[in-house]
Amino acid sequence: METVITRFPPSPTGFLHIGGARTALFNWLFARHHGGKFILRIEDTDLVRSTEASVKAILDGMEWLGLNWDEGPYFQTQRFDIYREYAERLVSTGHAYWCECSPEVIESRRKAAMAEGRKPKYEGTCRAKGLGPGSNRVLRFRTPDTGTTVLKDLIKGPILFENSELDDLVLVRGDGVPTYNFAVVIDDITMNVTHVIRGDDHVNNTPRQILIYMALNARLPEFGHLPMIHGEDRSPLSKRHGATSVMEYKELGFLPEALVNCLVRLGWSHGDEEIFSRAELIEKFSLEAVGKSPGIFNMEKLLWLNAHYIKEKQPEDLVPLLRPFLSARGYPDRPDGYLAGAIGTLQARSRTLVEMADAMRFYMVDEVVYDEAASAKFLGADMRNAFDRLTAELESLESFNEEGLEAVFKKVTGELGMKLGKIAQPVRVALTGATVSPGLFEIIGVLGKETVLTRLRRALARME
RNA sequence: GUCCCCAUCGUCUAGUCCGGUCCAGGACACCGGCCUUUCACGCCGGCGACGCCGGUUCAAAUCCGGCUGGGGACGCCA
């Protein structure tokens, strides 16, 4: 089999969104699985809406997800000469002609057709005029009047289109800029793309594109159309469904491996498996296992996956990822080792880095803030004695490890004839300010002797 | 309106190509229980679906037709 070449061609009119990211991911995986090439191409022929900031945002998103490309990014605006050459070829072979119909006329005919319940189509007014190029004239493709165009879709199977349903699409605009349907075909031909994997919304463009390939005598690539991703209400994913930009997920504290895992399972499956490492994805990915029906993006599953990947990581590896969230909260700076220790106690309790950073507060601040209800309930005068004894015992404890701490707590509770549970919550409140936290001995181990004693004494002082 | 696509638990899906092994399996969420110094994690259990109607067949989630529902496209946007 020849080298597989796929591409991801975003238009730089916004951020890299969830749908685009999945398309990119599937193209990337397909190329990697087959040991082929993955090309990044920026489709910026919409001069008005394209921005450089969007290009940057898309590249950032790709990089964060780890979708590296082998060629590009190419920019369509830098390839006008190529398109012009192919346009001339189509004219000289009788596959394209110049049209002088004004956009206004076309538009009003379109509306009229819709109003009458007909499919709006360009009638071919200028087909036989034999016009040459001129200002404001567009170049149109001469679509065959009869016949059937077949799209052999790798995902959906064969789809038939009657050529009579199609009209003479514009290849080059009045200002000389090529349109999407023309530019993609030329790009995919000249970049030797072998597999076009893209969103479902392009199915209806495909017969037109196939006709252009045929007019150019170019070899057809394979096509695979992915079903769309919808929001909870089954409408196309948009802002009102929450975060749509990939980078927003980074800011919400998600790990790229979780998003990738979530995205790949939307439409693709491998038996009953849910969790896939990058290497496993590359090994197992195939278009045959891609489903045909649209899927709904499910935040709960993403959270579960993210929790999984947070648990799986080494605490040290989480430190640099968490730091931005920590400093955003204005916590004092702490050494890596200390942070890693704290993270280790929070991994099983955090679904996102945001949750983790929030839960980190008591590890970071110099003085804990007591939850009022908790302090009223657990830091009463009845605990004075126990805290007194505990403080004294801890003061003389050499190593603050689990065994030593447990021994101390057992000794004190034994002496006072109380259960561990009785003293645990008050100590927890004294150390963290709240009733919910990681295990007591874990916390003490991370906080260290000095801080623990300071916090216990401060709590003791409040017990009047 | 016209053309195109899709249809299994609330959600993601396995099974559908090659009918019987499926009174439909897994995962998320939800509900119980266990573990336990709190909360989580983990473990165990529960709830829950083949859109509808016909046809073919000894037998249909699986094949065929229709209907309904959803989505997409119909731009000098991509």
XYZ file of C-alpha atoms (C1' of nucleotides) in Angstrom:
542
model
C 0.000 0.000 0.000
C 1.285 3.425 -0.870
C 2.034 5.975 1.810
C -1.072 7.296 3.462
C -1.356 11.072 3.477
C -4.090 12.790 5.468
C -4.655 16.416 6.263
C -6.486 18.717 8.600
C -7.618 21.932 6.916
C -9.146 24.349 9.428
C -10.269 27.777 8.375
C -8.789 30.379 10.700
C -12.018 32.062 11.650
C -12.047 31.069 15.318
C -10.530 28.713 17.848
C -9.903 25.022 17.459
C -13.227 23.646 18.584
C -14.235 20.203 19.772
C -15.528 19.075 16.397
C -12.459 20.258 14.541
C -10.204 18.687 17.122
C -11.849 15.315 16.642
C -11.494 15.580 12.870
C -7.839 16.458 13.318
C -7.388 13.595 15.767
C -8.927 11.015 13.426
C -6.758 12.188 10.534
C -3.703 12.156 12.754
C -4.472 8.691 14.086
C -5.172 7.305 10.646
C -1.868 8.631 9.345
C 0.087 7.431 12.362
C -1.560 4.020 12.294
C -0.494 3.558 8.695
C 2.912 5.113 9.170
C 1.874 7.883 6.808
C 1.980 11.652 6.769
C -0.302 14.209 8.362
C -0.519 17.656 6.770
C -1.789 20.855 8.341
C -3.303 23.298 5.882
C -4.863 26.616 6.729
C -7.860 27.392 4.536
C -7.809 31.149 4.625
C -9.473 32.010 1.358
C -12.207 33.805 3.246
C -10.158 36.981 3.364
C -12.693 38.820 5.476
C -13.105 36.390 8.340
C -9.634 34.863 8.547
C -7.342 36.177 11.268
C -3.811 35.529 12.373
C -4.953 35.210 15.964
C -7.102 32.265 14.901
C -4.172 30.603 13.183
C -2.218 30.907 16.407
C -5.119 29.598 18.471
C -5.529 26.567 16.220
C -1.826 25.763 16.312
C -1.846 26.069 20.109
C -4.771 23.696 20.348
C -3.134 21.139 18.076
C 0.078 21.324 20.042
C -1.678 20.939 23.382
C -3.456 17.840 22.128
C -0.180 16.489 20.828
C -1.307 16.344 17.204
C 1.963 17.027 15.452
C 1.993 17.499 11.696
C 4.609 16.393 9.204
C 4.036 19.108 6.634
C 2.752 22.626 6.755
C 1.089 24.643 7.874
C 0.344 25.564 4.278
C -1.737 28.637 3.602
C -4.129 28.730 0.703
C -3.599 32.446 0.256
C -0.016 31.662 -0.714
C -1.050 29.241 -3.408
C -3.101 31.416 -5.743
C -0.747 30.774 -8.662
C -1.411 27.077 -8.432
C -5.175 27.528 -8.401
C -4.972 29.893 -11.366
C -3.073 27.343 -13.389
C -5.662 24.651 -12.722
C -8.499 27.063 -13.415
C -7.037 27.764 -16.832
C -6.782 24.085 -17.516
C -10.466 23.643 -16.730
C -11.389 26.519 -19.038
C -9.267 25.231 -21.887
C -10.761 21.760 -21.628
C -14.286 23.108 -21.593
C -14.970 22.171 -17.973
C -15.344 25.725 -16.760
C -16.711 28.979 -18.123
C -16.936 32.613 -17.149
C -20.192 33.994 -15.820
C -21.310 37.583 -15.575
C -24.478 37.130 -13.551
C -24.483 39.511 -10.620
C -24.674 38.179 -7.066
C -27.915 40.115 -6.609
C -29.624 38.384 -9.505
C -28.402 34.971 -8.382
C -29.567 35.654 -4.872
C -33.044 36.729 -5.854
C -33.454 33.666 -8.056
C -32.337 31.511 -5.168
C -34.947 33.011 -2.890
C -37.642 32.638 -5.483
C -36.780 28.973 -5.973
C -36.877 28.316 -2.232
C -40.203 30.107 -1.959
C -41.650 27.921 -4.695
C -40.314 24.820 -2.995
C -37.719 24.078 -5.638
C -34.088 23.357 -4.974
C -32.180 26.563 -5.660
C -29.834 26.060 -8.580
C -27.878 28.243 -10.921
C -29.625 27.849 -14.288
C -26.522 27.983 -16.440
C -27.377 31.365 -17.927
C -23.834 32.061 -19.081
C -22.912 28.554 -20.126
C -23.038 29.210 -23.842
C -22.014 32.847 -23.872
C -18.364 32.089 -24.477
C -17.325 34.868 -22.126
C -13.689 35.530 -21.237
C -12.386 36.668 -17.889
C -13.366 40.149 -16.813
C -13.894 42.238 -13.762
C -16.488 40.794 -11.387
C -16.911 37.733 -13.545
C -16.805 34.391 -11.762
C -15.507 31.134 -13.123
C -18.044 28.354 -12.944
C -17.650 24.630 -13.253
C -19.594 23.065 -16.086
C -21.450 20.323 -14.222
C -22.667 17.429 -16.365
C -26.431 17.583 -16.914
C -26.928 13.873 -16.603
C -25.357 10.875 -15.023
C -24.697 9.777 -11.481
C -21.737 10.532 -9.264
C -20.859 7.925 -6.700
C -19.139 8.662 -3.438
C -17.692 5.474 -2.012
C -17.476 6.580 1.545
C -15.182 4.619 3.836
C -17.503 5.213 6.767
C -20.980 5.527 5.301
C -20.727 3.235 2.341
C -21.660 4.174 -1.228
C -23.771 7.299 -1.703
C -25.302 8.173 -5.068
C -25.961 11.660 -6.378
C -27.748 12.561 -9.563
C -25.682 15.143 -11.433
C -28.916 16.858 -12.342
C -29.274 17.764 -8.682
C -26.031 19.698 -8.803
C -25.493 23.113 -10.326
C -22.537 24.944 -11.825
C -20.615 25.922 -8.734
C -18.320 28.925 -8.590
C -14.644 27.999 -8.720
C -13.142 31.470 -8.739
C -14.831 34.518 -7.287
C -15.230 37.889 -8.927
C -12.125 39.113 -7.133
C -10.027 36.207 -8.374
C -9.976 34.327 -5.069
C -10.724 30.612 -5.407
C -13.652 29.139 -3.501
C -13.416 26.369 -0.951
C -14.645 23.556 -3.193
C -12.078 24.382 -5.838
C -9.123 25.088 -3.561
C -9.492 21.888 -1.499
C -9.508 19.738 -4.583
C -6.439 21.380 -6.038
C -4.653 21.248 -2.698
C -5.490 17.622 -2.121
C -4.334 16.752 -5.631
C -1.064 18.663 -5.402
C -0.334 17.517 -1.860
C -0.998 13.913 -2.877
C -3.579 13.446 -0.161
C -4.754 9.850 -0.194
C -7.483 9.985 2.454
C -9.898 12.819 3.028
C -11.405 12.369 6.486
C -13.725 15.183 7.424
C -17.073 16.109 8.956
C -20.394 14.864 7.755
C -21.364 18.353 6.681
C -19.136 17.925 3.633
C -20.952 14.947 2.177
C -22.967 17.120 -0.175
C -19.848 18.917 -1.381
C -18.158 15.692 -2.281
C -19.911 14.890 -5.574
C -19.016 18.366 -6.820
C -15.435 17.828 -5.804
C -15.344 14.400 -7.389
C -16.532 15.943 -10.644
C -13.655 18.412 -10.511
C -11.156 15.613 -9.933
C -12.594 13.827 -12.935
C -12.506 16.919 -15.126
C -8.853 17.285 -14.217
C -8.185 13.620 -14.831
C -6.796 13.392 -11.331
C -6.912 10.313 -9.187
C -9.595 10.330 -6.518
C -8.594 10.111 -2.879
C -10.560 7.912 -0.509
C -13.261 9.749 1.403
C -14.490 9.161 4.942
C -17.164 11.337 6.513
C -17.408 11.497 10.270
C -20.766 12.050 11.936
C -21.106 15.382 13.690
C -20.862 16.061 17.379
C -23.947 17.518 19.002
C -24.831 19.147 22.299
C -27.192 17.772 24.944
C -30.216 18.927 22.940
C -29.002 17.206 19.767
C -28.349 20.452 18.003
C -24.869 21.119 16.640
C -22.361 21.908 19.355
C -22.157 25.624 20.039
C -21.255 28.131 22.729
C -24.461 27.656 24.617
C -23.512 24.037 25.253
C -20.562 25.227 27.307
C -16.911 25.160 26.399
C -16.379 24.562 22.694
C -12.784 25.666 22.319
C -10.161 23.062 23.016
C -8.053 25.520 24.965
C -10.964 26.246 27.267
C -10.680 22.681 28.461
C -7.079 23.282 29.321
C -8.134 26.248 31.406
C -10.849 24.186 33.073
C -8.153 21.849 34.324
C -8.426 18.982 31.876
C -5.483 16.902 30.744
C -4.984 16.567 26.986
C -4.903 12.769 27.234
C -8.389 12.862 28.766
C -9.803 15.067 26.009
C -8.176 12.922 23.340
C -9.569 9.760 24.915
C -12.997 11.339 25.176
C -12.963 12.625 21.603
C -11.807 9.386 20.086
C -14.602 7.439 21.772
C -17.137 9.775 20.249
C -17.805 7.814 17.105
C -15.069 5.255 17.382
C -14.908 2.162 19.535
C -12.811 -0.909 20.064
C -14.987 -3.545 21.695
C -15.687 -2.725 25.302
C -12.511 -0.765 25.895
C -12.788 2.732 27.291
C -9.290 3.825 28.218
C -6.656 4.126 25.510
C -3.106 5.328 25.735
C -1.778 7.210 22.752
C 0.220 4.198 21.633
C -2.823 1.958 21.884
C -4.873 4.407 19.846
C -2.313 4.471 17.080
C -2.166 0.709 17.096
C -5.906 0.087 17.208
C -7.446 2.948 15.250
C -9.319 2.130 12.077
C -12.039 3.792 10.059
C -14.055 0.566 9.914
C -14.776 0.959 13.617
C -16.128 4.484 13.198
C -19.899 4.724 13.657
C -22.344 6.425 11.319
C -24.611 8.216 13.734
C -23.972 11.576 15.361
C -22.873 11.626 18.985
C -23.477 13.899 21.898
C -20.530 15.351 23.713
C -20.752 14.169 27.297
C -19.034 16.289 29.941
C -19.562 13.681 32.684
C -17.565 11.111 30.803
C -14.814 13.616 30.167
C -14.673 14.328 33.896
C -14.428 10.635 34.650
C -11.642 10.190 32.119
C -9.826 13.218 33.453
C -10.083 11.868 37.000
C -8.619 8.631 35.709
C -5.635 10.308 34.072
C -5.022 12.501 37.113
C -4.910 9.414 39.303
C -2.609 7.657 36.907
C 0.046 10.362 36.701
C 3.089 10.642 38.906
C 2.620 13.511 41.376
C 5.872 15.070 40.165
C 4.515 15.206 36.622
C 1.414 16.982 37.832
C 3.396 19.721 39.582
C 4.193 21.821 36.505
C 0.682 21.341 35.157
C -0.867 22.475 38.418
C 1.386 25.453 39.103
C -0.478 27.901 36.824
C -3.707 27.127 38.666
C -1.984 27.567 42.022
C -0.521 30.942 41.238
C -3.806 32.067 39.722
C -5.239 31.616 43.202
C -2.550 33.764 44.722
C -1.159 31.051 46.971
C 2.363 31.534 48.317
C 5.011 29.700 46.328
C 6.034 26.251 47.590
C 8.844 23.921 46.521
C 8.200 21.157 43.980
C 8.716 18.384 46.505
C 6.159 19.835 48.865
C 3.633 20.261 46.044
C 4.185 16.715 44.853
C 3.476 15.438 48.360
C 0.273 17.436 48.591
C -0.804 16.372 45.101
C -0.326 12.746 46.025
C -3.011 13.063 48.682
C -5.438 14.774 46.315
C -5.163 12.720 43.143
C -7.975 10.331 43.996
C -10.157 13.239 45.038
C -9.823 15.598 42.069
C -11.506 15.342 38.726
C -9.775 18.418 37.311
C -6.708 20.504 38.047
C -9.080 23.268 39.052
C -10.658 21.072 41.708
C -7.217 20.044 42.841
C -5.960 23.598 43.087
C -9.019 24.559 45.106
C -8.572 21.583 47.422
C -4.907 22.520 47.840
C -5.683 25.722 49.684
C -4.984 24.504 53.207
C -1.623 23.120 52.088
C -0.647 26.437 50.576
C -1.786 29.229 52.843
C 0.032 30.134 56.032
C -3.099 30.335 58.107
C -6.157 28.195 57.460
C -9.589 29.715 57.307
C -12.034 27.803 59.458
C -15.379 26.852 58.106
C -17.657 28.397 60.734
C -20.023 25.496 61.129
C -17.158 23.041 61.303
C -15.254 24.967 63.915
C -18.365 25.483 66.021
C -19.147 21.795 65.918
C -15.721 20.260 66.368
C -13.466 22.800 68.058
C -15.301 23.034 71.351
C -13.863 23.183 74.859
C -14.465 19.443 75.227
C -11.530 18.832 72.945
C -9.018 20.830 75.003
C -7.734 17.890 76.853
C -7.285 15.721 73.826
C -5.589 18.481 71.844
C -3.311 19.222 74.785
C -2.177 15.637 75.017
C -1.909 15.235 71.251
C 0.211 18.327 70.875
C 2.555 17.206 73.608
C 2.932 13.739 72.103
C 3.451 15.009 68.576
C 6.026 17.467 69.793
C 8.210 14.656 70.997
C 7.596 12.465 67.938
C 10.698 12.181 65.814
C 9.511 10.904 62.464
C 6.166 12.017 61.095
C 5.394 8.867 59.177
C 2.154 6.918 59.085
C 3.201 4.352 61.706
C 4.516 6.910 64.155
C 1.468 9.112 63.809
C -0.933 6.254 64.173
C 0.861 5.144 67.315
C 0.578 8.608 68.801
C -3.120 8.922 68.012
C -3.789 5.462 69.423
C -1.912 6.271 72.574
C -3.771 9.529 73.195
C -7.206 8.184 72.354
C -6.468 5.105 74.447
C -5.504 7.170 77.454
C -8.582 9.306 77.186
C -10.842 6.382 76.423
C -12.074 7.822 73.150
C -12.362 6.444 69.659
C -10.111 7.637 66.880
C -13.160 8.909 65.055
C -13.951 11.202 67.941
C -10.722 13.121 67.636
C -10.194 12.829 63.904
C -12.716 15.402 62.794
C -11.603 18.084 65.267
C -7.986 17.587 64.226
C -9.031 17.703 60.585
C -10.797 20.993 61.125
C -7.810 22.367 63.008
C -5.446 21.431 60.184
C -7.554 22.141 57.137
C -10.393 24.345 58.327
C -12.923 21.920 56.881
C -14.560 18.560 57.567
C -13.599 17.054 54.240
C -10.009 16.341 53.340
C -7.505 13.619 52.536
C -6.574 11.150 55.253
C -5.388 12.672 58.493
C -1.996 11.024 58.576
C -1.394 11.883 54.945
C -2.089 15.527 55.639
C 0.126 15.584 58.697
C 2.911 13.966 56.757
C 2.787 16.630 54.074
C 2.253 19.608 56.357
C 5.154 18.680 58.603
C 5.668 18.884 62.325
C 6.027 22.620 62.686
C 2.912 23.553 60.749
C 0.853 20.832 62.392
C 1.807 21.958 65.875
C 1.166 25.595 65.025
C -2.287 24.781 63.698
C -3.185 22.541 66.629
C -2.148 25.227 69.090
C -4.096 27.861 67.264
C -7.179 25.662 67.397
C -6.546 24.977 71.057
C -6.429 28.682 71.748
C -9.921 29.050 70.300
C -11.451 26.393 72.492
C -12.971 28.500 75.214
C -39.406 22.774 -0.036
C -35.562 19.578 -2.612
C -31.401 16.308 -2.088
C -28.293 13.420 1.297
C -27.350 10.870 5.892
C -28.661 8.642 10.564
C -31.806 5.635 14.258
C -29.672 -0.160 20.601
C -30.177 2.027 28.039
C -30.558 9.525 29.920
C -25.318 9.674 27.355
C -20.970 7.073 24.685
C -21.282 2.359 22.652
C -20.723 -3.711 21.692
C -23.712 -6.824 18.788
C -26.111 -5.573 12.710
C -21.928 -6.984 7.063
C -22.081 -13.534 7.620
C -30.290 -13.940 11.002
C -30.450 -18.395 16.104
C -24.867 -18.343 21.068
C -28.792 -11.417 22.873
C -35.505 -12.453 27.558
C -29.217 -7.569 24.276
C -22.903 -6.861 26.792
C -19.524 -2.728 28.575
C -18.705 2.394 30.205
C -20.418 7.343 32.248
C -24.297 9.229 35.215
C -27.876 7.705 38.951
C -29.457 4.452 43.288
C -28.059 0.839 47.134
C -24.148 -1.856 49.918
C -18.999 -2.906 51.469
C -14.341 -0.556 52.868
C -13.434 3.668 56.294
C -10.891 8.918 60.910
C -14.226 12.732 56.903
C -14.543 13.039 51.606
C -12.949 10.569 47.716
C -10.693 6.165 45.453
C -11.665 0.955 45.103
C -14.947 -3.324 45.207
C -20.010 -5.581 44.884
C -25.094 -5.078 43.395
C -29.322 -2.391 41.120
C -32.012 0.786 37.611
C -32.137 1.248 32.369
C -32.511 0.423 25.338
C -33.184 -2.720 20.014
C -38.297 4.397 17.438
C -43.121 2.550 14.964
C -45.769 -0.552 11.351
C -45.640 -4.236 7.844
C -42.939 -8.139 5.124
C -39.305 -12.407 4.459
C -38.081 -16.695 7.740
C -38.915 -22.367 11.774
C -36.296 -17.979 13.921
C -34.955 -10.678 13.174
C -31.712 -5.809 17.275
C -29.692 -8.175 12.908
C -32.503 -8.809 5.991
C -36.465 -5.826 2.890
C -40.275 -1.838 2.496
C -42.941 2.162 4.525
C -43.636 5.689 8.416
C -41.938 8.739 12.250
C -38.089 11.310 14.460
C -33.243 13.660 14.278
C -29.244 15.765 11.544
C -26.751 17.773 7.255
C -26.588 20.334 2.548
C -28.781 23.601 -0.926
C -23.336 30.732 -0.712
C -18.808 34.768 -5.163
C -18.498 30.735 3.863
C -15.477 26.760 4.876
